[in-house]
Coordinates of N, CA and C in Angstrom, one line a residue:
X1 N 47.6 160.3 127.2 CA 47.0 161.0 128.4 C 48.1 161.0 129.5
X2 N 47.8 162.5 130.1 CA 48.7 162.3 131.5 C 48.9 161.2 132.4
X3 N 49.4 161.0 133.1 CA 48.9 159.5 133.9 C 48.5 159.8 135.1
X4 N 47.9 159.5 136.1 CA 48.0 159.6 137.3 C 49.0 159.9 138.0
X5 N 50.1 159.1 138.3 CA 51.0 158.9 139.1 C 52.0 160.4 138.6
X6 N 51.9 161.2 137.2 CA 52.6 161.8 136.4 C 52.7 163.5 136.9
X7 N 51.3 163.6 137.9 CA 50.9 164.6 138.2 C 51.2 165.0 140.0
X8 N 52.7 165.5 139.9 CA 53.2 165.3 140.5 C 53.2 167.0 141.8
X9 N 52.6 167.7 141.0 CA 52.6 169.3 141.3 C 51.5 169.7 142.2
X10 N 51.5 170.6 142.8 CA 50.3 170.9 143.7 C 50.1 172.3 143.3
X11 N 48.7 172.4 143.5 CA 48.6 173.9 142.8 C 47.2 174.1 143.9
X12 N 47.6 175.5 144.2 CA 47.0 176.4 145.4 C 46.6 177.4 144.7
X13 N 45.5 178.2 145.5 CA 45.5 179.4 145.0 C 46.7 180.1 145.6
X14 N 46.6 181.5 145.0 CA 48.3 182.2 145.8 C 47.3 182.9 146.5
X15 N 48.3 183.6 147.1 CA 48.2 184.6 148.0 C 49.1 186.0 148.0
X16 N 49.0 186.8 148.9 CA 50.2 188.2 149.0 C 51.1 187.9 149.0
X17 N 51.3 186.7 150.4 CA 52.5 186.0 150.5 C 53.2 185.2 149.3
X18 N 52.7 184.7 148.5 CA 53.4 183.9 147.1 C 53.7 185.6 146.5
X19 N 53.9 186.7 146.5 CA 54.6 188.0 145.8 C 55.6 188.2 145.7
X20 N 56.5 187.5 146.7 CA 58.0 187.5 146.8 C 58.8 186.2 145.3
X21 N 57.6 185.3 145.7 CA 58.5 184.2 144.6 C 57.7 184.5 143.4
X22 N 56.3 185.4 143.4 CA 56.4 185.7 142.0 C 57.4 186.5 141.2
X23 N 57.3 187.6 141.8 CA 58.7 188.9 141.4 C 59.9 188.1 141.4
X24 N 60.2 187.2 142.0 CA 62.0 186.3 141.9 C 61.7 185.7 140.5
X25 N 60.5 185.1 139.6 CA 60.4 184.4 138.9 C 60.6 185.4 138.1
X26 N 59.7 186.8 137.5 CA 60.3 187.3 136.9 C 61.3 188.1 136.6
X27 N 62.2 188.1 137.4 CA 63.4 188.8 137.3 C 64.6 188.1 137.1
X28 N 63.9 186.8 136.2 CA 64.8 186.0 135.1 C 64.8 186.2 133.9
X29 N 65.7 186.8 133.3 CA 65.7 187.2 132.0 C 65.2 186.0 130.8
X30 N 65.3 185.0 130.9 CA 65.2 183.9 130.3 C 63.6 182.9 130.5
X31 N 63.1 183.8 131.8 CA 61.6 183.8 131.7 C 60.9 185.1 131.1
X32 N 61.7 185.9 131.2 CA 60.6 187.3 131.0 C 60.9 187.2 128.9
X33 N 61.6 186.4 128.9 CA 62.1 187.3 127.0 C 61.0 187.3 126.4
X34 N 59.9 186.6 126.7 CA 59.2 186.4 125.6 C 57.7 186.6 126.1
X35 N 58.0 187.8 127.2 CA 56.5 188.3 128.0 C 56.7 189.7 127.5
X36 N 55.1 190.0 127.1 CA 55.7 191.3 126.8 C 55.3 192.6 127.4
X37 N 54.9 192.1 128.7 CA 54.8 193.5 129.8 C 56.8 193.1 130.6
X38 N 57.2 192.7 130.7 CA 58.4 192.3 130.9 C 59.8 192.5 130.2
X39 N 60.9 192.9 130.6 CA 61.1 193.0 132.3 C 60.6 194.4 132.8
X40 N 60.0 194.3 133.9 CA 59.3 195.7 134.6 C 59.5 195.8 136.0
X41 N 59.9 196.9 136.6 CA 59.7 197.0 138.1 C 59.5 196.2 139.4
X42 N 59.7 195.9 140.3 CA 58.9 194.9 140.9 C 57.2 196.2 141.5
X43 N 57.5 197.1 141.1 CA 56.4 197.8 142.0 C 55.2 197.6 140.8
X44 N 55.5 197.7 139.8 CA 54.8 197.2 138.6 C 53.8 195.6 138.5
X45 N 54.4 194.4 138.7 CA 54.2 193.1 138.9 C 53.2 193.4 140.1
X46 N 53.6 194.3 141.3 CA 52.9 194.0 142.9 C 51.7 194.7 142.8
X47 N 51.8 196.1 141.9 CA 50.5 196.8 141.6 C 49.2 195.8 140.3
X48 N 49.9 194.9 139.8 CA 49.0 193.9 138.8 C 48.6 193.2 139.6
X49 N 49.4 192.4 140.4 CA 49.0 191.1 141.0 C 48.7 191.5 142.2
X50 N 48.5 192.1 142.8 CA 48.1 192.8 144.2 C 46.8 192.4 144.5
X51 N 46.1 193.8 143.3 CA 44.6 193.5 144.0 C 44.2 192.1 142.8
X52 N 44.7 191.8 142.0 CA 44.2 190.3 142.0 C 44.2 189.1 143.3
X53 N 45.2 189.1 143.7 CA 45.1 188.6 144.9 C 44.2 188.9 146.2
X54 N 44.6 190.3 146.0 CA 43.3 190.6 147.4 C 41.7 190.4 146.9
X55 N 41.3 190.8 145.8 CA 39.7 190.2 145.2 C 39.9 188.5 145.6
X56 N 41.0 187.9 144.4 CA 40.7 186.1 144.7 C 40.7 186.0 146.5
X57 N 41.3 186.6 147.1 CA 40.7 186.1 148.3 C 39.8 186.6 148.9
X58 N 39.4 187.5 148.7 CA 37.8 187.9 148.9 C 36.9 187.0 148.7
X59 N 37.2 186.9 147.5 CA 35.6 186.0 146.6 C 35.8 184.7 147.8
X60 N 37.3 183.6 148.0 CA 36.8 182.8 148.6 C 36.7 182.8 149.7
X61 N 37.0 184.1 150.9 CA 36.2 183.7 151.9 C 34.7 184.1 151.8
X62 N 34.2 184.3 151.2 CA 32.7 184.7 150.6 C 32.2 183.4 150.1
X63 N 33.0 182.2 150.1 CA 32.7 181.1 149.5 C 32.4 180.6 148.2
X64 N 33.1 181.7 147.3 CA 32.7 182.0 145.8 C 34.1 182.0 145.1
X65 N 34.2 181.6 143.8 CA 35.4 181.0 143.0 C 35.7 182.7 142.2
X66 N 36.9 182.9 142.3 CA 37.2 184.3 141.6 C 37.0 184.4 140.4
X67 N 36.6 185.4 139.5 CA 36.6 185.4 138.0 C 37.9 185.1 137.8
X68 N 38.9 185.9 138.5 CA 40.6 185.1 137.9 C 40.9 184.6 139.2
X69 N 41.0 183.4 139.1 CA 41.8 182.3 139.6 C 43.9 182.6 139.2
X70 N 44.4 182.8 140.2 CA 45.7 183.0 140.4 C 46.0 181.8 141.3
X71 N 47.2 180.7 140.5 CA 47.8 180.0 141.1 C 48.8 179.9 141.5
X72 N 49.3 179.3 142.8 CA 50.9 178.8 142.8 C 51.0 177.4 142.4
X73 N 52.1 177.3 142.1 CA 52.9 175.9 141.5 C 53.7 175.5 142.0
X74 N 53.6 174.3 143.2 CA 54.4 173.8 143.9 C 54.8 172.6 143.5
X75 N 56.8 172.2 143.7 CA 56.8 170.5 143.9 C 56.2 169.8 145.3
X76 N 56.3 168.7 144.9 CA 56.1 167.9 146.4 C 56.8 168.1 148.0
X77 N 57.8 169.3 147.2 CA 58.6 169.4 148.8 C 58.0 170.6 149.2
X78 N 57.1 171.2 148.3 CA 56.9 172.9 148.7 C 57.2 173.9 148.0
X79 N 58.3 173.6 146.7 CA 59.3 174.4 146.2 C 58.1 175.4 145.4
X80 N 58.7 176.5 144.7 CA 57.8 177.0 144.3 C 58.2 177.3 142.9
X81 N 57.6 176.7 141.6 CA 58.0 175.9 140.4 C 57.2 177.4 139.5
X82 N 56.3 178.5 140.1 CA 55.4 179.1 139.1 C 54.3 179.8 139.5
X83 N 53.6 180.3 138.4 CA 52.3 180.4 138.7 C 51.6 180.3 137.2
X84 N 50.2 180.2 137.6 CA 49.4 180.1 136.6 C 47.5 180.8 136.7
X85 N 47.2 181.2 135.9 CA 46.0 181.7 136.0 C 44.6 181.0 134.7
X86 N 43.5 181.3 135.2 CA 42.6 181.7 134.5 C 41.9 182.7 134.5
X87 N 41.1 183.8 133.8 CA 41.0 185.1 133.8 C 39.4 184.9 133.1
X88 N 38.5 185.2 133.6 CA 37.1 185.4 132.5 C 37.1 186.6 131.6
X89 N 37.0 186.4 130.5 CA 37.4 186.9 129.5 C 36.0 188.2 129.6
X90 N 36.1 189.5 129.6 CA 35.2 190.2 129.6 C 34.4 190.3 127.9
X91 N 33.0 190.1 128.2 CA 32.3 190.5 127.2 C 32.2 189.1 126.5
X92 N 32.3 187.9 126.9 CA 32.7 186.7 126.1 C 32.3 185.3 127.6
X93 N 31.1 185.5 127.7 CA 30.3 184.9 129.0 C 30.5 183.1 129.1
X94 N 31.1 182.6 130.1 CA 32.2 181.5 130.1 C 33.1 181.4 129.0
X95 N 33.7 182.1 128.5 CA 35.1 182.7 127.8 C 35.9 182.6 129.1
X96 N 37.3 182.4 128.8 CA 38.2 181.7 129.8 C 39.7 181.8 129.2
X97 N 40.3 182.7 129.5 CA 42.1 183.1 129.4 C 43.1 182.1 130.1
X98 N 44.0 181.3 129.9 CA 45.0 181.4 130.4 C 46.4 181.4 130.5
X99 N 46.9 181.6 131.5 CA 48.4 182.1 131.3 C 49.1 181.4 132.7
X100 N 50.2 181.8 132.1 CA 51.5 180.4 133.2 C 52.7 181.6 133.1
X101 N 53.5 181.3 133.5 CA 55.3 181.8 134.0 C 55.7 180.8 135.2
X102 N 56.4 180.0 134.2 CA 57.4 178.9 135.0 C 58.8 179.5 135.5
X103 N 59.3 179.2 136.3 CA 61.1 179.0 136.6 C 61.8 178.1 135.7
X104 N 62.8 178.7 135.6 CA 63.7 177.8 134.5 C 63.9 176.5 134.9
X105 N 63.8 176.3 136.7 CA 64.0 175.3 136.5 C 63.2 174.2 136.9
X106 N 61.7 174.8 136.1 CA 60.6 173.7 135.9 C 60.6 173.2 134.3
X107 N 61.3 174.3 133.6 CA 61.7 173.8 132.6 C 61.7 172.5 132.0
X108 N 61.5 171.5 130.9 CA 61.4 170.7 130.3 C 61.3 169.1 131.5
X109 N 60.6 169.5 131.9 CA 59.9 168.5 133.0 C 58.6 168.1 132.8
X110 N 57.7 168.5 131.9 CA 56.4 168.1 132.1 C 55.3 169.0 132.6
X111 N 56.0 170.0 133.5 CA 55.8 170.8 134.7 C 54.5 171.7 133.7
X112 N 54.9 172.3 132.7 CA 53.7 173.6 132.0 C 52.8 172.3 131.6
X113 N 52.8 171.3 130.9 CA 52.0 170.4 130.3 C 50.7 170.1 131.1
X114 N 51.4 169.7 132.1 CA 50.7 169.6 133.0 C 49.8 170.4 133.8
X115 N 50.5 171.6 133.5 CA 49.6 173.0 134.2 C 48.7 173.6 133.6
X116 N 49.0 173.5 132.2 CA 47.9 173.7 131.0 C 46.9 172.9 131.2
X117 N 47.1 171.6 131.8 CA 45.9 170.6 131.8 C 44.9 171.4 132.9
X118 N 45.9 171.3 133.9 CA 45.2 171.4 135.3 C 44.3 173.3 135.0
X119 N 44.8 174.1 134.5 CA 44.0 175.3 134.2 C 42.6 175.0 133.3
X120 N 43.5 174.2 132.3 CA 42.1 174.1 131.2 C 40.9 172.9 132.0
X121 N 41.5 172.3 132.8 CA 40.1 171.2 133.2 C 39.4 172.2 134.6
X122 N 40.6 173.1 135.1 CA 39.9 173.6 136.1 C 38.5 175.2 135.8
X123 N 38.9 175.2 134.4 CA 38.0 176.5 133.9 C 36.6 176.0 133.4
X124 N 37.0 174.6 132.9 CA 36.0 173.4 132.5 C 34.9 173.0 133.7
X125 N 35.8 172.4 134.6 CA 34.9 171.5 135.8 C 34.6 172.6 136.6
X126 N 34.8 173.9 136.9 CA 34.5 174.3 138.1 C 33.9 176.2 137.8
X127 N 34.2 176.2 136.7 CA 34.1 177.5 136.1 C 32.3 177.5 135.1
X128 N 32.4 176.2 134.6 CA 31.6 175.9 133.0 C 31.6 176.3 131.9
X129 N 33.4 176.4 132.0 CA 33.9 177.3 130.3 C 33.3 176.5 129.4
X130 N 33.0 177.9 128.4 CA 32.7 177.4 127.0 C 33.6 177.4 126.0
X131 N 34.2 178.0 126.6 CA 35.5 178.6 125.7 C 36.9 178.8 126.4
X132 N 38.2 178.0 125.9 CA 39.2 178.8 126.2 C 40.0 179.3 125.1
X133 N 41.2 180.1 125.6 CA 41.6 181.3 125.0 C 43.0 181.4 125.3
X134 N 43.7 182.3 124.8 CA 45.6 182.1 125.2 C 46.1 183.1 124.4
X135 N 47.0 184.0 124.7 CA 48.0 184.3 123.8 C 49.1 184.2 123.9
X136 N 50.6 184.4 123.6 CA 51.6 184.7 123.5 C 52.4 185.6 121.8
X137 N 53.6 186.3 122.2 CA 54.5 186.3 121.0 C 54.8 185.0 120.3
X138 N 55.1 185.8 118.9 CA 55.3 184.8 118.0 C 56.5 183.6 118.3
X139 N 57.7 184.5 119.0 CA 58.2 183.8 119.2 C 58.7 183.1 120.4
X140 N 57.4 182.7 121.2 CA 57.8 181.9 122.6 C 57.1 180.6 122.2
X141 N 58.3 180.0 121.7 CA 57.8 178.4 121.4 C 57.5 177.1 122.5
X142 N 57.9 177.8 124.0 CA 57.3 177.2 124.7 C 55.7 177.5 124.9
X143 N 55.4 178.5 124.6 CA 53.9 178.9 125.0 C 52.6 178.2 124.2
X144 N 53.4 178.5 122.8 CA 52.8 177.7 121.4 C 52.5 176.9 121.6
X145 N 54.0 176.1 122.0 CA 53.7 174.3 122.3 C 52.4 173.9 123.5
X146 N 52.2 174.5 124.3 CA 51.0 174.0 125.6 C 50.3 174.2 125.0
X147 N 50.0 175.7 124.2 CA 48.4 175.9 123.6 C 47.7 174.5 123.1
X148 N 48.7 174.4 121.9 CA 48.7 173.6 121.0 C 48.5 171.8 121.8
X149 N 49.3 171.5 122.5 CA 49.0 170.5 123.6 C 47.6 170.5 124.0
X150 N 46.8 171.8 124.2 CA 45.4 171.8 125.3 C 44.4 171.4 124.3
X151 N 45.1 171.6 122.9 CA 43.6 171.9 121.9 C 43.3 173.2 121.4
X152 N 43.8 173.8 121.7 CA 43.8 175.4 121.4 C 44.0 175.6 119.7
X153 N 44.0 176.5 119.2 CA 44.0 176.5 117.8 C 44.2 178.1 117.4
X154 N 45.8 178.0 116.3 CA 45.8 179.3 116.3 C 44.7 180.0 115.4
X155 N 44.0 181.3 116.3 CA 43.2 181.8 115.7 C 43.2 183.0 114.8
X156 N 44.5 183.6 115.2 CA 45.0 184.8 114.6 C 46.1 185.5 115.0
X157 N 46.5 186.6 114.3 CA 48.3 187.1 114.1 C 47.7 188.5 114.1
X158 N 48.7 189.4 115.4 CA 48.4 190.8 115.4 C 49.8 191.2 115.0
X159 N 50.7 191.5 114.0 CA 52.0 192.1 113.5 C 52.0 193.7 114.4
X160 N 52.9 193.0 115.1 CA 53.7 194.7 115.3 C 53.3 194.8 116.5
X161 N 51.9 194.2 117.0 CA 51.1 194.6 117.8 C 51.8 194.8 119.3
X162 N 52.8 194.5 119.6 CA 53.5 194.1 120.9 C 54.4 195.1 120.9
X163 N 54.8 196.3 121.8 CA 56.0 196.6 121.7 C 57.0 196.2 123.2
X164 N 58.1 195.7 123.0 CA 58.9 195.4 124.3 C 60.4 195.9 123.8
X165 N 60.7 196.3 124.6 CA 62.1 196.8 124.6 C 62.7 197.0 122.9
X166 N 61.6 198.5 122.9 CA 61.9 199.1 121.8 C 61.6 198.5 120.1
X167 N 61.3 196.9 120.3 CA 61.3 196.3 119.3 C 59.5 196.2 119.3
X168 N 58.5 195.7 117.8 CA 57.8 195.1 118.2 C 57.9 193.8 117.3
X169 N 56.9 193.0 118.1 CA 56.3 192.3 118.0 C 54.9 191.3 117.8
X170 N 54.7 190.1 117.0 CA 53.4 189.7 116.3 C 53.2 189.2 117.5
X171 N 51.8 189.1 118.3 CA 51.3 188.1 118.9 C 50.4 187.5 118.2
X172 N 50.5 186.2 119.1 CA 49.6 185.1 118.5 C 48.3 185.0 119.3
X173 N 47.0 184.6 118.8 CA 46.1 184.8 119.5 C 45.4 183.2 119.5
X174 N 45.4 182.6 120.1 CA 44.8 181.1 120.5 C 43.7 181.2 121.0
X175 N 42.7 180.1 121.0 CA 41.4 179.4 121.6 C 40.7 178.2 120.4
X176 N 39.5 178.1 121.6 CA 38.7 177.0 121.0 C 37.5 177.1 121.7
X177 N 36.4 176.2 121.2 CA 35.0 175.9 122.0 C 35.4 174.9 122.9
X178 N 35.0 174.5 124.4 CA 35.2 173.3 124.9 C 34.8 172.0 124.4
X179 N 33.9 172.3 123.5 CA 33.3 170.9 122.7 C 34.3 170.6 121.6
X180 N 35.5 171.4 121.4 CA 36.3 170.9 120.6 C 37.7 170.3 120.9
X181 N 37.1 170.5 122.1 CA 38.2 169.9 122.9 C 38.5 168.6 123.2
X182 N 39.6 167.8 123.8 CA 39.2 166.5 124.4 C 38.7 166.4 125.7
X183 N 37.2 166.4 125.5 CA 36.4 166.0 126.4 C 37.4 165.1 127.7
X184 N 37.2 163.8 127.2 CA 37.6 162.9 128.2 C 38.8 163.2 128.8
X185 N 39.9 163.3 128.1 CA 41.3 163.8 128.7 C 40.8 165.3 130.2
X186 N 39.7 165.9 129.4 CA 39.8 167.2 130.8 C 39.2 166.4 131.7
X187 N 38.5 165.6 131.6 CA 37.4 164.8 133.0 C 38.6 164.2 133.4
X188 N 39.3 163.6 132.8 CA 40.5 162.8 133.1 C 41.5 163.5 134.6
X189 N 41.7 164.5 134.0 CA 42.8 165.2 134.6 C 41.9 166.1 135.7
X190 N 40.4 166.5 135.8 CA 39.9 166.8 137.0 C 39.3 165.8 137.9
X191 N 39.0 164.6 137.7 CA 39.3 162.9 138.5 C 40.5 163.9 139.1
X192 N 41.5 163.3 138.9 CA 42.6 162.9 139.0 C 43.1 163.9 140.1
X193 N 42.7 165.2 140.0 CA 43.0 166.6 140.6 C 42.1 166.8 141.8
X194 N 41.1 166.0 141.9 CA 40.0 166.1 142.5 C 38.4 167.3 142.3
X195 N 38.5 167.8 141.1 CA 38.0 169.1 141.3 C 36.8 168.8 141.0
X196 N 36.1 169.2 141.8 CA 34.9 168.9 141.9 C 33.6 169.8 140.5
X197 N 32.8 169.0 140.1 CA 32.2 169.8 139.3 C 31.4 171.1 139.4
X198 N 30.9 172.0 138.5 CA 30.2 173.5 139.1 C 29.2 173.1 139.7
X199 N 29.0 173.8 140.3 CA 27.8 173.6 141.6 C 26.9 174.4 142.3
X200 N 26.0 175.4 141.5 CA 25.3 176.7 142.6 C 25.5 176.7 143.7
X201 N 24.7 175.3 144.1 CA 24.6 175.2 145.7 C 25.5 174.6 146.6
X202 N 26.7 174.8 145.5 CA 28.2 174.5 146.6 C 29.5 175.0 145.7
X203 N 29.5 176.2 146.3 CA 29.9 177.2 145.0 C 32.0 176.4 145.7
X204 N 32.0 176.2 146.8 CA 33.8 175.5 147.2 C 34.1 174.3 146.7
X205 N 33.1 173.9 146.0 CA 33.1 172.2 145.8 C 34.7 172.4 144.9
X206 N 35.1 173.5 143.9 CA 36.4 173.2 143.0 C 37.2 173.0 144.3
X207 N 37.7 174.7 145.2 CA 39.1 174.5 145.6 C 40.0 173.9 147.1
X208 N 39.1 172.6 147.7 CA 39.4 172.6 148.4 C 40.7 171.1 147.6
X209 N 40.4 170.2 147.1 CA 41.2 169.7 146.4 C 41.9 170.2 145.2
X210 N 42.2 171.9 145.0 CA 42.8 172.0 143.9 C 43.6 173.7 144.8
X211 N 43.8 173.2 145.9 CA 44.5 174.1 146.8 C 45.7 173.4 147.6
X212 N 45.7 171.9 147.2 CA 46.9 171.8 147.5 C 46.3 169.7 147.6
X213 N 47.7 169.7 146.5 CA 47.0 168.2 146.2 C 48.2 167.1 146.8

């Protein structure tokens, strides 16, 4: 299990303002290889993540948790290491997506392990997923590796299904039920994060400790 002391990252929701270091992140070749809306425009990126951002902050000054949660990924100085989401899966009712794009140089630090945790306990504790869910290309062996880390289980192979720069590509389609999951490990890591459990009648109880830890 993660440790306490291990969880070193702070994770916020973003904002318009986090748009500048999203777009810096992907206009790393070495992050985008193995994304396959990538590499694209920045007006492309700003029209996706735009009104995601403007809804997620809707919902919370409404005092309501967004269907997709968009995070930033900060170190302890502020730096800005990423982002990460969860997405409610349409048609698949607490069904629960997620997806990350690190900087290279969060790279082999712990840094996604960690973030996988913190997405999957936060879709868990504050969402009441029944289900998470993931994809990537066949061949992004970092992405495999977290699935596979959360509990995730490959579920299936779309051949060809991807096209990116002229070539295509298999994606891999991941998930699981939350009861197949390690229970204790996600309670573990939302302790630890602070996030508070779902709650009708206190619908902020997740993000005031999971907006900046």
């Amino acid at each position: 299990m993660t440790s306490r002391t291990e969880f070193t990252e702070r994770y916020r929701f973003a904002t318009r303002d986090d748009l500048p270091a999203f777009l810096e992140t992907l206009e790393d070749p070495a992050v985008t290889r193995w994304l396959w809306f990538a590499p694209a425009p920045p007006s492309f990126y700003e029209a996706y993540f735009g009104p995601l951002l403007d809804a997620q902050a809707e919902a919370l000054a409404r005092g309501r948790l967004p269907a997709t949660s968009v995070f930033a990924v900060e170190d302890g100085d502020g730096g800005f290491l990423g982002q990460g989401a969860t997405v409610a899966v349409e048609g698949s009712p607490g069904g629960f997506e997620i997806g990350f794009q690190l900087r290279r140089a969060a790279w082999g630090r712990g840094v996604g392990t960690r973030l996988a945790w913190f997405l999957g306990a936060y879709a868990v504790r504050c969402h009441g997923a029944h289900r998470l869910e993931g994809s990537c290309l066949v061949g992004n062996m970092g992405s495999r590796r977290l699935m596979t880390i959360l509990g995730l289980q490959e579920e299936g192979r779309r051949p060809g299904f991807r096209l990116k720069e002229g070539q295509r590509h298999t994606e891999l389609l991941y998930g699981a039920e939350v009861a197949a999951l390690d229970g204790v490990r996600l309670a573990e890591v939302a302790e630890v994060l602070g996030l508070g459990p779902k709650d009708a009648a206190r619908p902020d109880a997740c993000w005031p400790a999971s907006r900046a830890r």
